[in-house]
Structures are given as C-alpha cells and as structure tokens.
Short mmCIF file of C-alpha atoms in Angstrom, two decimals:
data_model
loop_
_atom_site.label_atom_id
_atom_site.label_comp_id
_atom_site.label_asym_id
_atom_site.label_seq_id
_atom_site.Cartn_x
_atom_site.Cartn_y
_atom_site.Cartn_z
CA ALA A 11 -2.48 -32.19 37.73
CA LEU A 12 -1.56 -28.18 38.34
CA TRP A 13 -5.44 -27.26 38.28
CA CYS A 14 -5.54 -29.79 41.17
CA LEU A 15 -2.84 -28.12 42.87
CA MET A 16 -4.03 -25.18 42.97
CA MET A 17 -7.44 -25.55 44.04
CA SER A 18 -6.66 -28.12 46.58
CA VAL A 19 -4.26 -25.97 48.50
CA THR A 20 -4.66 -24.16 52.00
CA PRO A 21 -3.39 -21.56 54.46
CA THR A 22 -2.52 -23.79 57.16
CA ARG A 23 0.71 -25.27 55.64
CA GLY A 24 3.00 -24.33 52.50
CA CYS A 25 1.21 -24.09 49.08
CA LEU A 26 1.46 -23.40 46.11
CA LEU A 27 1.79 -19.08 46.29
CA ASP A 28 4.45 -19.47 48.89
CA LEU A 29 6.64 -20.10 45.78
CA PRO A 30 8.16 -17.06 44.13
CA TRP A 31 5.17 -15.28 41.60
CA GLU A 32 7.69 -13.46 39.04
CA ASP A 33 10.53 -15.91 38.70
CA ILE A 34 8.35 -19.47 39.04
CA LEU A 35 4.55 -19.28 39.13
CA VAL A 36 4.00 -16.40 36.34
CA PRO A 37 6.88 -18.11 33.02
CA HIS A 38 6.83 -21.88 34.42
CA ILE A 39 3.67 -22.87 35.98
CA LEU A 40 0.69 -20.83 35.16
CA CYS A 41 2.20 -20.04 31.26
CA HIS A 42 1.04 -24.55 30.82
CA LEU A 43 -2.78 -23.36 31.68
CA PRO A 44 -5.37 -22.49 29.15
CA LEU A 45 -6.64 -18.82 29.94
CA GLN A 46 -10.10 -19.75 30.24
CA GLN A 47 -8.76 -21.58 33.36
CA LEU A 48 -6.50 -18.61 34.39
CA LEU A 49 -9.40 -16.70 34.29
CA SER A 50 -11.77 -19.14 36.28
CA LEU A 51 -8.61 -19.38 39.11
CA GLN A 52 -9.01 -15.72 39.79
CA ARG A 53 -12.12 -16.47 42.02
CA VAL A 54 -10.62 -18.39 44.39
CA SER A 55 -9.08 -16.03 46.63
CA LYS A 56 -7.90 -12.34 46.68
CA SER A 57 -3.78 -13.47 46.42
CA PHE A 58 -4.92 -15.80 42.78
CA GLN A 59 -6.51 -12.59 41.60
CA SER A 60 -3.56 -10.67 42.36
CA LEU A 61 -1.28 -13.38 41.05
CA ILE A 62 -3.26 -14.05 37.82
CA GLN A 63 -3.54 -10.03 37.79
CA LEU A 64 0.40 -10.27 37.21
CA TYR A 65 0.54 -12.67 34.89
CA LEU A 66 -2.01 -11.24 32.28
CA ALA A 67 0.21 -7.89 32.53
CA ASN A 68 2.87 -10.33 31.70
CA MET A 69 1.65 -12.14 28.85
CA ARG A 70 3.41 -12.34 26.04
CA CYS A 71 0.65 -13.76 23.21
CA PHE A 72 -3.38 -13.45 23.74
CA ASP A 73 -4.99 -15.62 21.63
CA SER A 74 -8.93 -14.14 22.16
CA SER A 75 -10.11 -18.16 20.64
CA GLN A 76 -8.75 -19.42 23.93
CA ILE A 77 -11.86 -17.82 25.68
CA GLY A 78 -14.39 -18.05 22.76
CA PRO A 79 -15.20 -14.77 20.05
CA ALA A 80 -18.02 -13.48 22.37
CA ILE A 81 -15.59 -11.72 24.75
CA PRO A 82 -17.44 -9.16 27.02
CA ARG A 83 -15.91 -5.74 25.86
CA ALA A 84 -15.38 -4.91 29.16
CA ALA A 85 -13.61 -7.95 29.62
CA PHE A 86 -11.47 -7.96 26.99
CA VAL A 87 -10.01 -4.73 28.57
CA ASN A 88 -9.33 -5.25 32.25
CA LEU A 89 -7.46 -8.40 31.02
CA LEU A 90 -4.85 -6.47 29.32
CA LYS A 91 -4.94 -2.77 30.64
CA ASP A 92 -1.81 -3.31 32.08
CA ASN A 93 -0.17 -5.86 29.47
CA GLU A 94 2.51 -3.49 28.08
CA VAL A 95 4.64 -6.48 26.68
CA LEU A 96 2.45 -8.19 23.97
CA GLN A 97 4.35 -9.98 20.90
CA GLN A 98 1.71 -12.04 19.99
CA LEU A 99 -2.02 -10.58 19.70
CA ALA A 100 -4.40 -12.49 17.67
CA LEU A 101 -8.45 -11.87 17.60
CA GLN A 102 -9.80 -13.27 14.60
CA ASN A 103 -13.35 -12.92 13.99
CA CYS A 104 -14.51 -10.79 17.06
CA SER A 105 -16.92 -8.58 14.64
CA ASP A 106 -19.89 -9.13 17.42
CA TRP A 107 -18.09 -7.06 19.93
CA LEU A 108 -14.11 -5.79 18.89
CA THR A 109 -14.51 -1.72 18.32
CA ASP A 110 -11.86 0.89 17.64
CA ARG A 111 -12.80 1.81 20.94
CA GLU A 112 -11.43 -1.49 22.65
CA LEU A 113 -8.57 -2.01 20.31
CA LEU A 114 -6.50 1.12 20.15
CA PRO A 115 -5.56 1.18 24.15
CA VAL A 116 -4.02 -2.28 23.90
CA ILE A 117 -2.08 -1.13 20.29
CA GLY A 118 -1.27 1.74 21.55
CA GLN A 119 0.88 -0.18 25.09
CA ASN A 120 2.29 -2.76 22.93
CA HIS A 121 5.16 -1.63 21.02
CA HIS A 122 6.74 -4.49 20.94
CA LEU A 123 4.41 -6.67 18.61
CA HIS A 124 5.48 -8.68 16.34
CA GLN A 125 2.26 -10.69 14.95
CA ILE A 126 -0.89 -9.17 14.87
CA GLN A 127 -3.48 -11.15 13.81
CA LEU A 128 -7.75 -9.20 13.15
CA LYS A 129 -9.13 -11.40 10.58
CA GLY A 130 -12.76 -10.85 10.46
CA CYS A 131 -12.85 -8.07 12.68
CA ALA A 132 -15.48 -5.98 10.35
CA GLN A 133 -16.32 -3.33 13.14
CA LEU A 134 -12.78 -1.78 13.37
CA SER A 135 -11.93 1.46 10.94
CA ARG A 136 -8.89 2.46 8.93
CA HIS A 137 -7.69 4.04 12.30
CA ALA A 138 -7.01 0.55 13.43
CA LEU A 139 -4.37 -0.05 10.87
CA VAL A 140 -3.16 3.21 11.38
CA ALA A 141 -1.94 3.33 15.03
CA ILE A 142 -0.64 -0.36 14.07
CA SER A 143 1.51 0.99 11.75
CA LEU A 144 2.67 4.13 14.31
CA SER A 145 3.00 1.63 17.75
CA CYS A 146 4.38 -1.41 16.06
CA PRO A 147 8.17 -0.88 14.20
CA ASN A 148 8.50 -4.29 14.88
CA LEU A 149 6.30 -5.76 13.19
CA ARG A 150 6.19 -8.73 11.15
CA GLN A 151 3.29 -10.41 10.38
CA LEU A 152 -0.51 -9.27 9.76
CA SER A 153 -3.95 -10.70 9.20
CA LEU A 154 -6.70 -8.64 7.84
CA ALA A 155 -8.07 -10.86 5.75
CA HIS A 156 -12.42 -10.18 5.05
CA CYS A 157 -11.43 -6.31 6.90
CA GLU A 158 -13.17 -4.50 4.10
CA TRP A 159 -12.36 -1.05 5.76
CA VAL A 160 -8.68 -1.89 5.14
CA ASP A 161 -8.28 1.45 2.49
CA SER A 162 -5.37 2.75 -0.10
CA LEU A 163 -4.07 5.39 2.48
CA SER A 164 -4.06 2.95 6.22
CA LEU A 165 -2.44 1.34 3.80
CA ARG A 166 0.01 3.36 3.04
CA SER A 167 1.03 4.60 6.53
CA LEU A 168 1.79 0.77 6.98
CA ALA A 169 4.07 0.66 4.46
CA ASP A 170 5.82 3.44 5.16
CA HIS A 171 6.23 2.67 9.15
CA CYS A 172 6.79 -1.44 9.36
CA LYS A 173 9.18 -2.02 6.95
CA ALA A 174 10.09 -5.58 8.68
CA LEU A 175 6.80 -7.19 7.32
CA GLU A 176 7.28 -10.46 6.37
CA ALA A 177 3.51 -11.70 5.48
CA VAL A 178 0.99 -10.16 5.29
CA ASP A 179 -2.94 -11.21 4.16
CA LEU A 180 -5.01 -8.86 2.56
CA THR A 181 -7.73 -11.49 1.68
CA ALA A 182 -10.57 -9.84 0.19
CA CYS A 183 -9.62 -6.36 1.35
CA ARG A 184 -11.58 -5.31 -1.73
CA GLN A 185 -11.36 -1.28 -1.29
CA LEU A 186 -7.78 -2.24 -2.49
CA LYS A 187 -6.60 -1.63 -5.87
CA ASP A 188 -3.16 -1.85 -7.86
CA GLU A 189 -1.37 0.85 -6.92
CA ALA A 190 -1.73 0.65 -3.05
CA ILE A 191 0.11 -3.08 -2.93
CA CYS A 192 2.78 -1.55 -5.01
CA TYR A 193 3.54 1.20 -2.55
CA LEU A 194 3.23 -1.76 -0.15
CA VAL A 195 5.81 -4.18 -1.60
CA GLN A 196 7.84 -1.43 -2.72
CA LYS A 197 8.62 -0.43 0.78
CA CYS A 198 8.50 -3.67 2.43
CA GLY A 199 10.45 -5.68 0.15
CA ARG A 200 10.91 -8.39 2.75
CA LEU A 201 7.86 -10.14 2.14
CA LYS A 202 7.77 -13.82 2.53
CA SER A 203 4.33 -14.12 1.96
CA LEU A 204 1.53 -12.43 0.51
CA SER A 205 -2.55 -12.90 0.06
CA LEU A 206 -4.15 -11.28 -2.53
CA ALA A 207 -7.06 -12.78 -2.52
CA VAL A 208 -10.57 -12.40 -3.44
CA ASN A 209 -10.00 -9.12 -4.93
CA ALA A 210 -11.31 -8.22 -9.06
CA ASN A 211 -9.22 -5.24 -8.60
CA VAL A 212 -5.77 -6.88 -8.31
CA GLY A 213 -4.19 -7.11 -11.38
CA ASP A 214 -0.95 -7.74 -13.38
CA VAL A 215 0.66 -4.34 -12.12
CA ALA A 216 0.07 -5.62 -8.61
CA VAL A 217 1.65 -9.06 -9.42
CA GLU A 218 4.54 -7.97 -11.39
CA GLU A 219 5.34 -4.97 -8.77
CA THR A 220 5.83 -7.55 -6.00
CA ALA A 221 7.80 -10.17 -8.41
CA LYS A 222 10.60 -7.76 -9.13
CA CYS A 223 10.27 -6.20 -5.05
CA CYS A 224 10.17 -8.87 -3.15
CA PRO A 225 12.87 -11.32 -4.14
CA GLU A 226 12.21 -13.17 -1.28
CA LEU A 227 8.62 -14.25 -1.57
CA GLU A 228 7.83 -17.60 -0.70
CA HIS A 229 4.53 -17.65 -0.62
CA LEU A 230 1.29 -15.92 -3.16
CA ASP A 231 -2.06 -16.39 -2.91
CA LEU A 232 -4.12 -15.18 -5.82
CA THR A 233 -7.19 -16.64 -5.80
CA GLY A 234 -10.10 -15.04 -7.64
CA CYS A 235 -8.25 -12.25 -8.83
CA LEU A 236 -9.54 -12.40 -12.30
CA ARG A 237 -7.45 -9.48 -13.46
CA VAL A 238 -4.16 -11.31 -13.31
CA LYS A 239 -3.20 -12.75 -16.83
CA ASN A 240 -0.11 -15.21 -17.94
CA ASP A 241 2.36 -12.12 -18.56
CA SER A 242 2.23 -11.49 -14.88
CA ILE A 243 2.78 -15.07 -13.46
CA ARG A 244 6.30 -15.36 -16.26
CA VAL A 245 7.90 -12.09 -14.16
CA LEU A 246 7.13 -13.79 -10.95
CA ALA A 247 8.62 -16.68 -12.08
CA GLU A 248 11.43 -14.85 -13.41
CA TYR A 249 12.06 -12.83 -10.19
CA CYS A 250 11.00 -14.91 -7.62
CA PRO A 251 13.69 -17.87 -7.21
CA LYS A 252 12.27 -18.68 -3.41
CA LEU A 253 8.85 -19.02 -4.85
CA ARG A 254 7.65 -22.11 -3.20
CA SER A 255 3.59 -22.00 -3.46
CA LEU A 256 1.23 -20.06 -5.61
CA LYS A 257 -2.50 -20.12 -5.59
CA VAL A 258 -4.96 -18.68 -8.64
CA LYS A 259 -7.45 -21.06 -8.22
CA HIS A 260 -10.57 -19.16 -10.15
CA CYS A 261 -8.15 -16.92 -12.36
CA HIS A 262 -9.91 -17.67 -16.04
CA ASN A 263 -6.83 -15.68 -17.66
CA VAL A 264 -4.36 -17.71 -16.04
CA ALA A 265 -3.26 -20.69 -18.30
CA GLU A 266 -0.57 -23.52 -18.06
CA SER A 267 1.85 -22.49 -20.39
CA SER A 268 2.68 -19.46 -17.95
CA LEU A 269 1.91 -22.23 -15.02
CA SER A 270 4.40 -24.81 -16.49
CA ILE A 271 7.17 -23.12 -15.75
CA LEU A 272 6.80 -22.86 -11.87
CA ARG A 273 5.54 -26.49 -11.82
CA SER A 274 9.01 -27.62 -13.48
CA ARG A 275 11.09 -25.94 -10.40
CA GLY A 276 8.34 -27.38 -8.02
CA VAL A 277 6.72 -25.15 -7.03
CA GLU A 278 3.38 -26.32 -5.56
CA LEU A 279 0.20 -24.40 -7.74
CA ASP A 280 -3.28 -24.84 -6.22
CA VAL A 281 -4.76 -26.13 -9.92
CA GLU A 282 -3.55 -29.51 -11.79
CA PRO A 283 -2.25 -29.63 -15.18
CA PRO A 284 -4.73 -29.70 -18.11
CA LEU A 285 -4.13 -33.82 -18.22
CA GLN A 286 -4.64 -34.37 -14.78
CA ARG A 287 -7.94 -32.32 -14.75
CA ALA A 288 -9.05 -34.17 -17.74
CA LEU A 289 -8.23 -37.59 -16.21
CA VAL A 290 -10.11 -36.43 -13.10
CA LEU A 291 -13.00 -36.12 -14.68
CA LEU A 292 -12.91 -38.76 -17.30
CA GLN A 293 -12.92 -40.76 -13.81
CA ASP A 294 -16.06 -38.92 -12.82
CA VAL A 295 -17.82 -39.68 -15.57
CA VAL A 296 -16.58 -43.35 -16.99
CA GLY A 297 -14.25 -44.97 -14.29
CA PHE A 298 -11.16 -45.32 -16.48
CA ALA A 299 -8.69 -43.18 -15.56
CA PRO A 300 -7.06 -45.40 -13.49
CA PHE A 301 -6.28 -47.81 -16.62
CA ILE A 302 -4.49 -45.25 -18.45
CA ASN A 303 -1.17 -45.43 -18.87
CA LEU A 304 0.05 -41.53 -18.04
CA GLN A 305 3.55 -42.75 -19.17
CA ILE A 306 2.50 -42.57 -23.11
#
C-alpha cells in the first residue's frame, strides 16, 4: 500500500513529499519498505532521489541480502558514502565484489557499529579486522566465519580494542591457533557465544582458557575441532555454569564420560547419548527400536 501511495502522487496536489522528511517519512514510513524498493523509488523524481539519499544517510542497519549478493562495487560505495550512524552491518557471502577498498571507508566513518557480519567475505584482508578494532570500540557481535584471512595479529588487535564483545564467530578461520584464541578470551571476558568450529589447530588449551576467562559463556561451537579432548570439556563444565549449548560433533576424542556432566545439567548437545545412538542405528537396520523399553 505504501509503495502504491508513493508511485501515485502528483505534483498538482498534496502528496507524500509534503510530509516532514526527517520527522515522518524517514523514521516512520521508509523504514518499512525493503531496501530494493527504496532504491527503485529513487528513479521516480529528483525529489524522491533526495529523500532516499537522506534515508540512506540516516540508516542504522544495512543488510546486503536485501539487495542480493552481487551488488556492484560502485553502488555499494554510493549507498553508504554519507552514512555515519550505522549500528548493524551485514555483508555475508559478498566474496565476489567486497574488498578492503570498499569496506574500509564504511568502517572508518561509522564508530557506532555494534554488529558486523562478514561471513564468507573471502577477498578481505587482515587490514579489515584491524580497521574494525580501531573504529568500533562498542562492537558486541562479529562474524568472521570462513574468513581464512583472519590471523593471530589481527585478532589480537580486535581483543585489545573491542572488550565489549559478546559473540564472535571464527568458524573455519584456520590460521588461528590456541595462543590467538587464549589472547582473545583473556581480553574479552564478556563473551556469551563463541564458535571455533572447523579448526583442526584448536585444542584443549584454547577451550580451557575460554572456560576460565568467560564465566558468562552460553554457547560454544567446537564442531570438527579434532584436538579437543575430554579434559577440556570437564573444565568447561566446572567454570561455565551458564552454558546452554555445546557443539562437539566430529570431535572424536570427546566421549560421553565428559559430556554426561553437561547433559545432566540440561545443556543442549549436538551428539546423542550412546544408548540413543545405538537405538537409532538398530532402528535403521532392523526396525526394532520403537519396541524397546527405554526404562529397563
């Protein structure tokens, strides 16, 4: 309905553009339209183009998925060139076009960012993470999943400058080893969610230090961390009373003897207890599992 209203206005009578732009149109009307439609609206007239530019300059959240992953570089730069008030920036899976050259100016002029999503942005470099650490002191959530350019030096910069971090996703950041993770958790003790999944370099040292430094930890993803063993899971159970979920699938050195402690506390685990796994396998093979009395 809003789209039809905007497209039907004429200059010969009172129209939408007569309403106060900054007090009404930007905060109460344009915010309800998808970004793709707003960009199309710029073509209606010069007045609408000015209105949309005002909206973009005051936008608090930018999510590239609303437009599509293949945004032309020049279009992205133009969209955010006047914005200095962003709080949330989501650019996941933009590896086809996003480089430091496009991202760094946006980061450099937006010091209020508290959520940044860069999952799968493979063409960035460690300079992007250093820029984030220097420009975003209030950062609380950061996803760097599948960003293999993240190294220990850039992660140390993040830890030194963004101590308010509550959620960090380092899935498949394969350059990182135990020492880098330890430094991060020592500096960022407010962490509630951490993913170290798909990293064969992460082991017990990193998990134990995370447990001891982050008592508020609620979610930990260790999927595919082959070096993690039972001892560190027991330390996790001892030091993290608020833990709600733990992922240890494909951690072949983690057994039920350590997981049972967490399971008894109601922690959500992504692996079933041995008996349940055996019953599922039995059901698949012979179809008997539904008839087995689990109370025996």
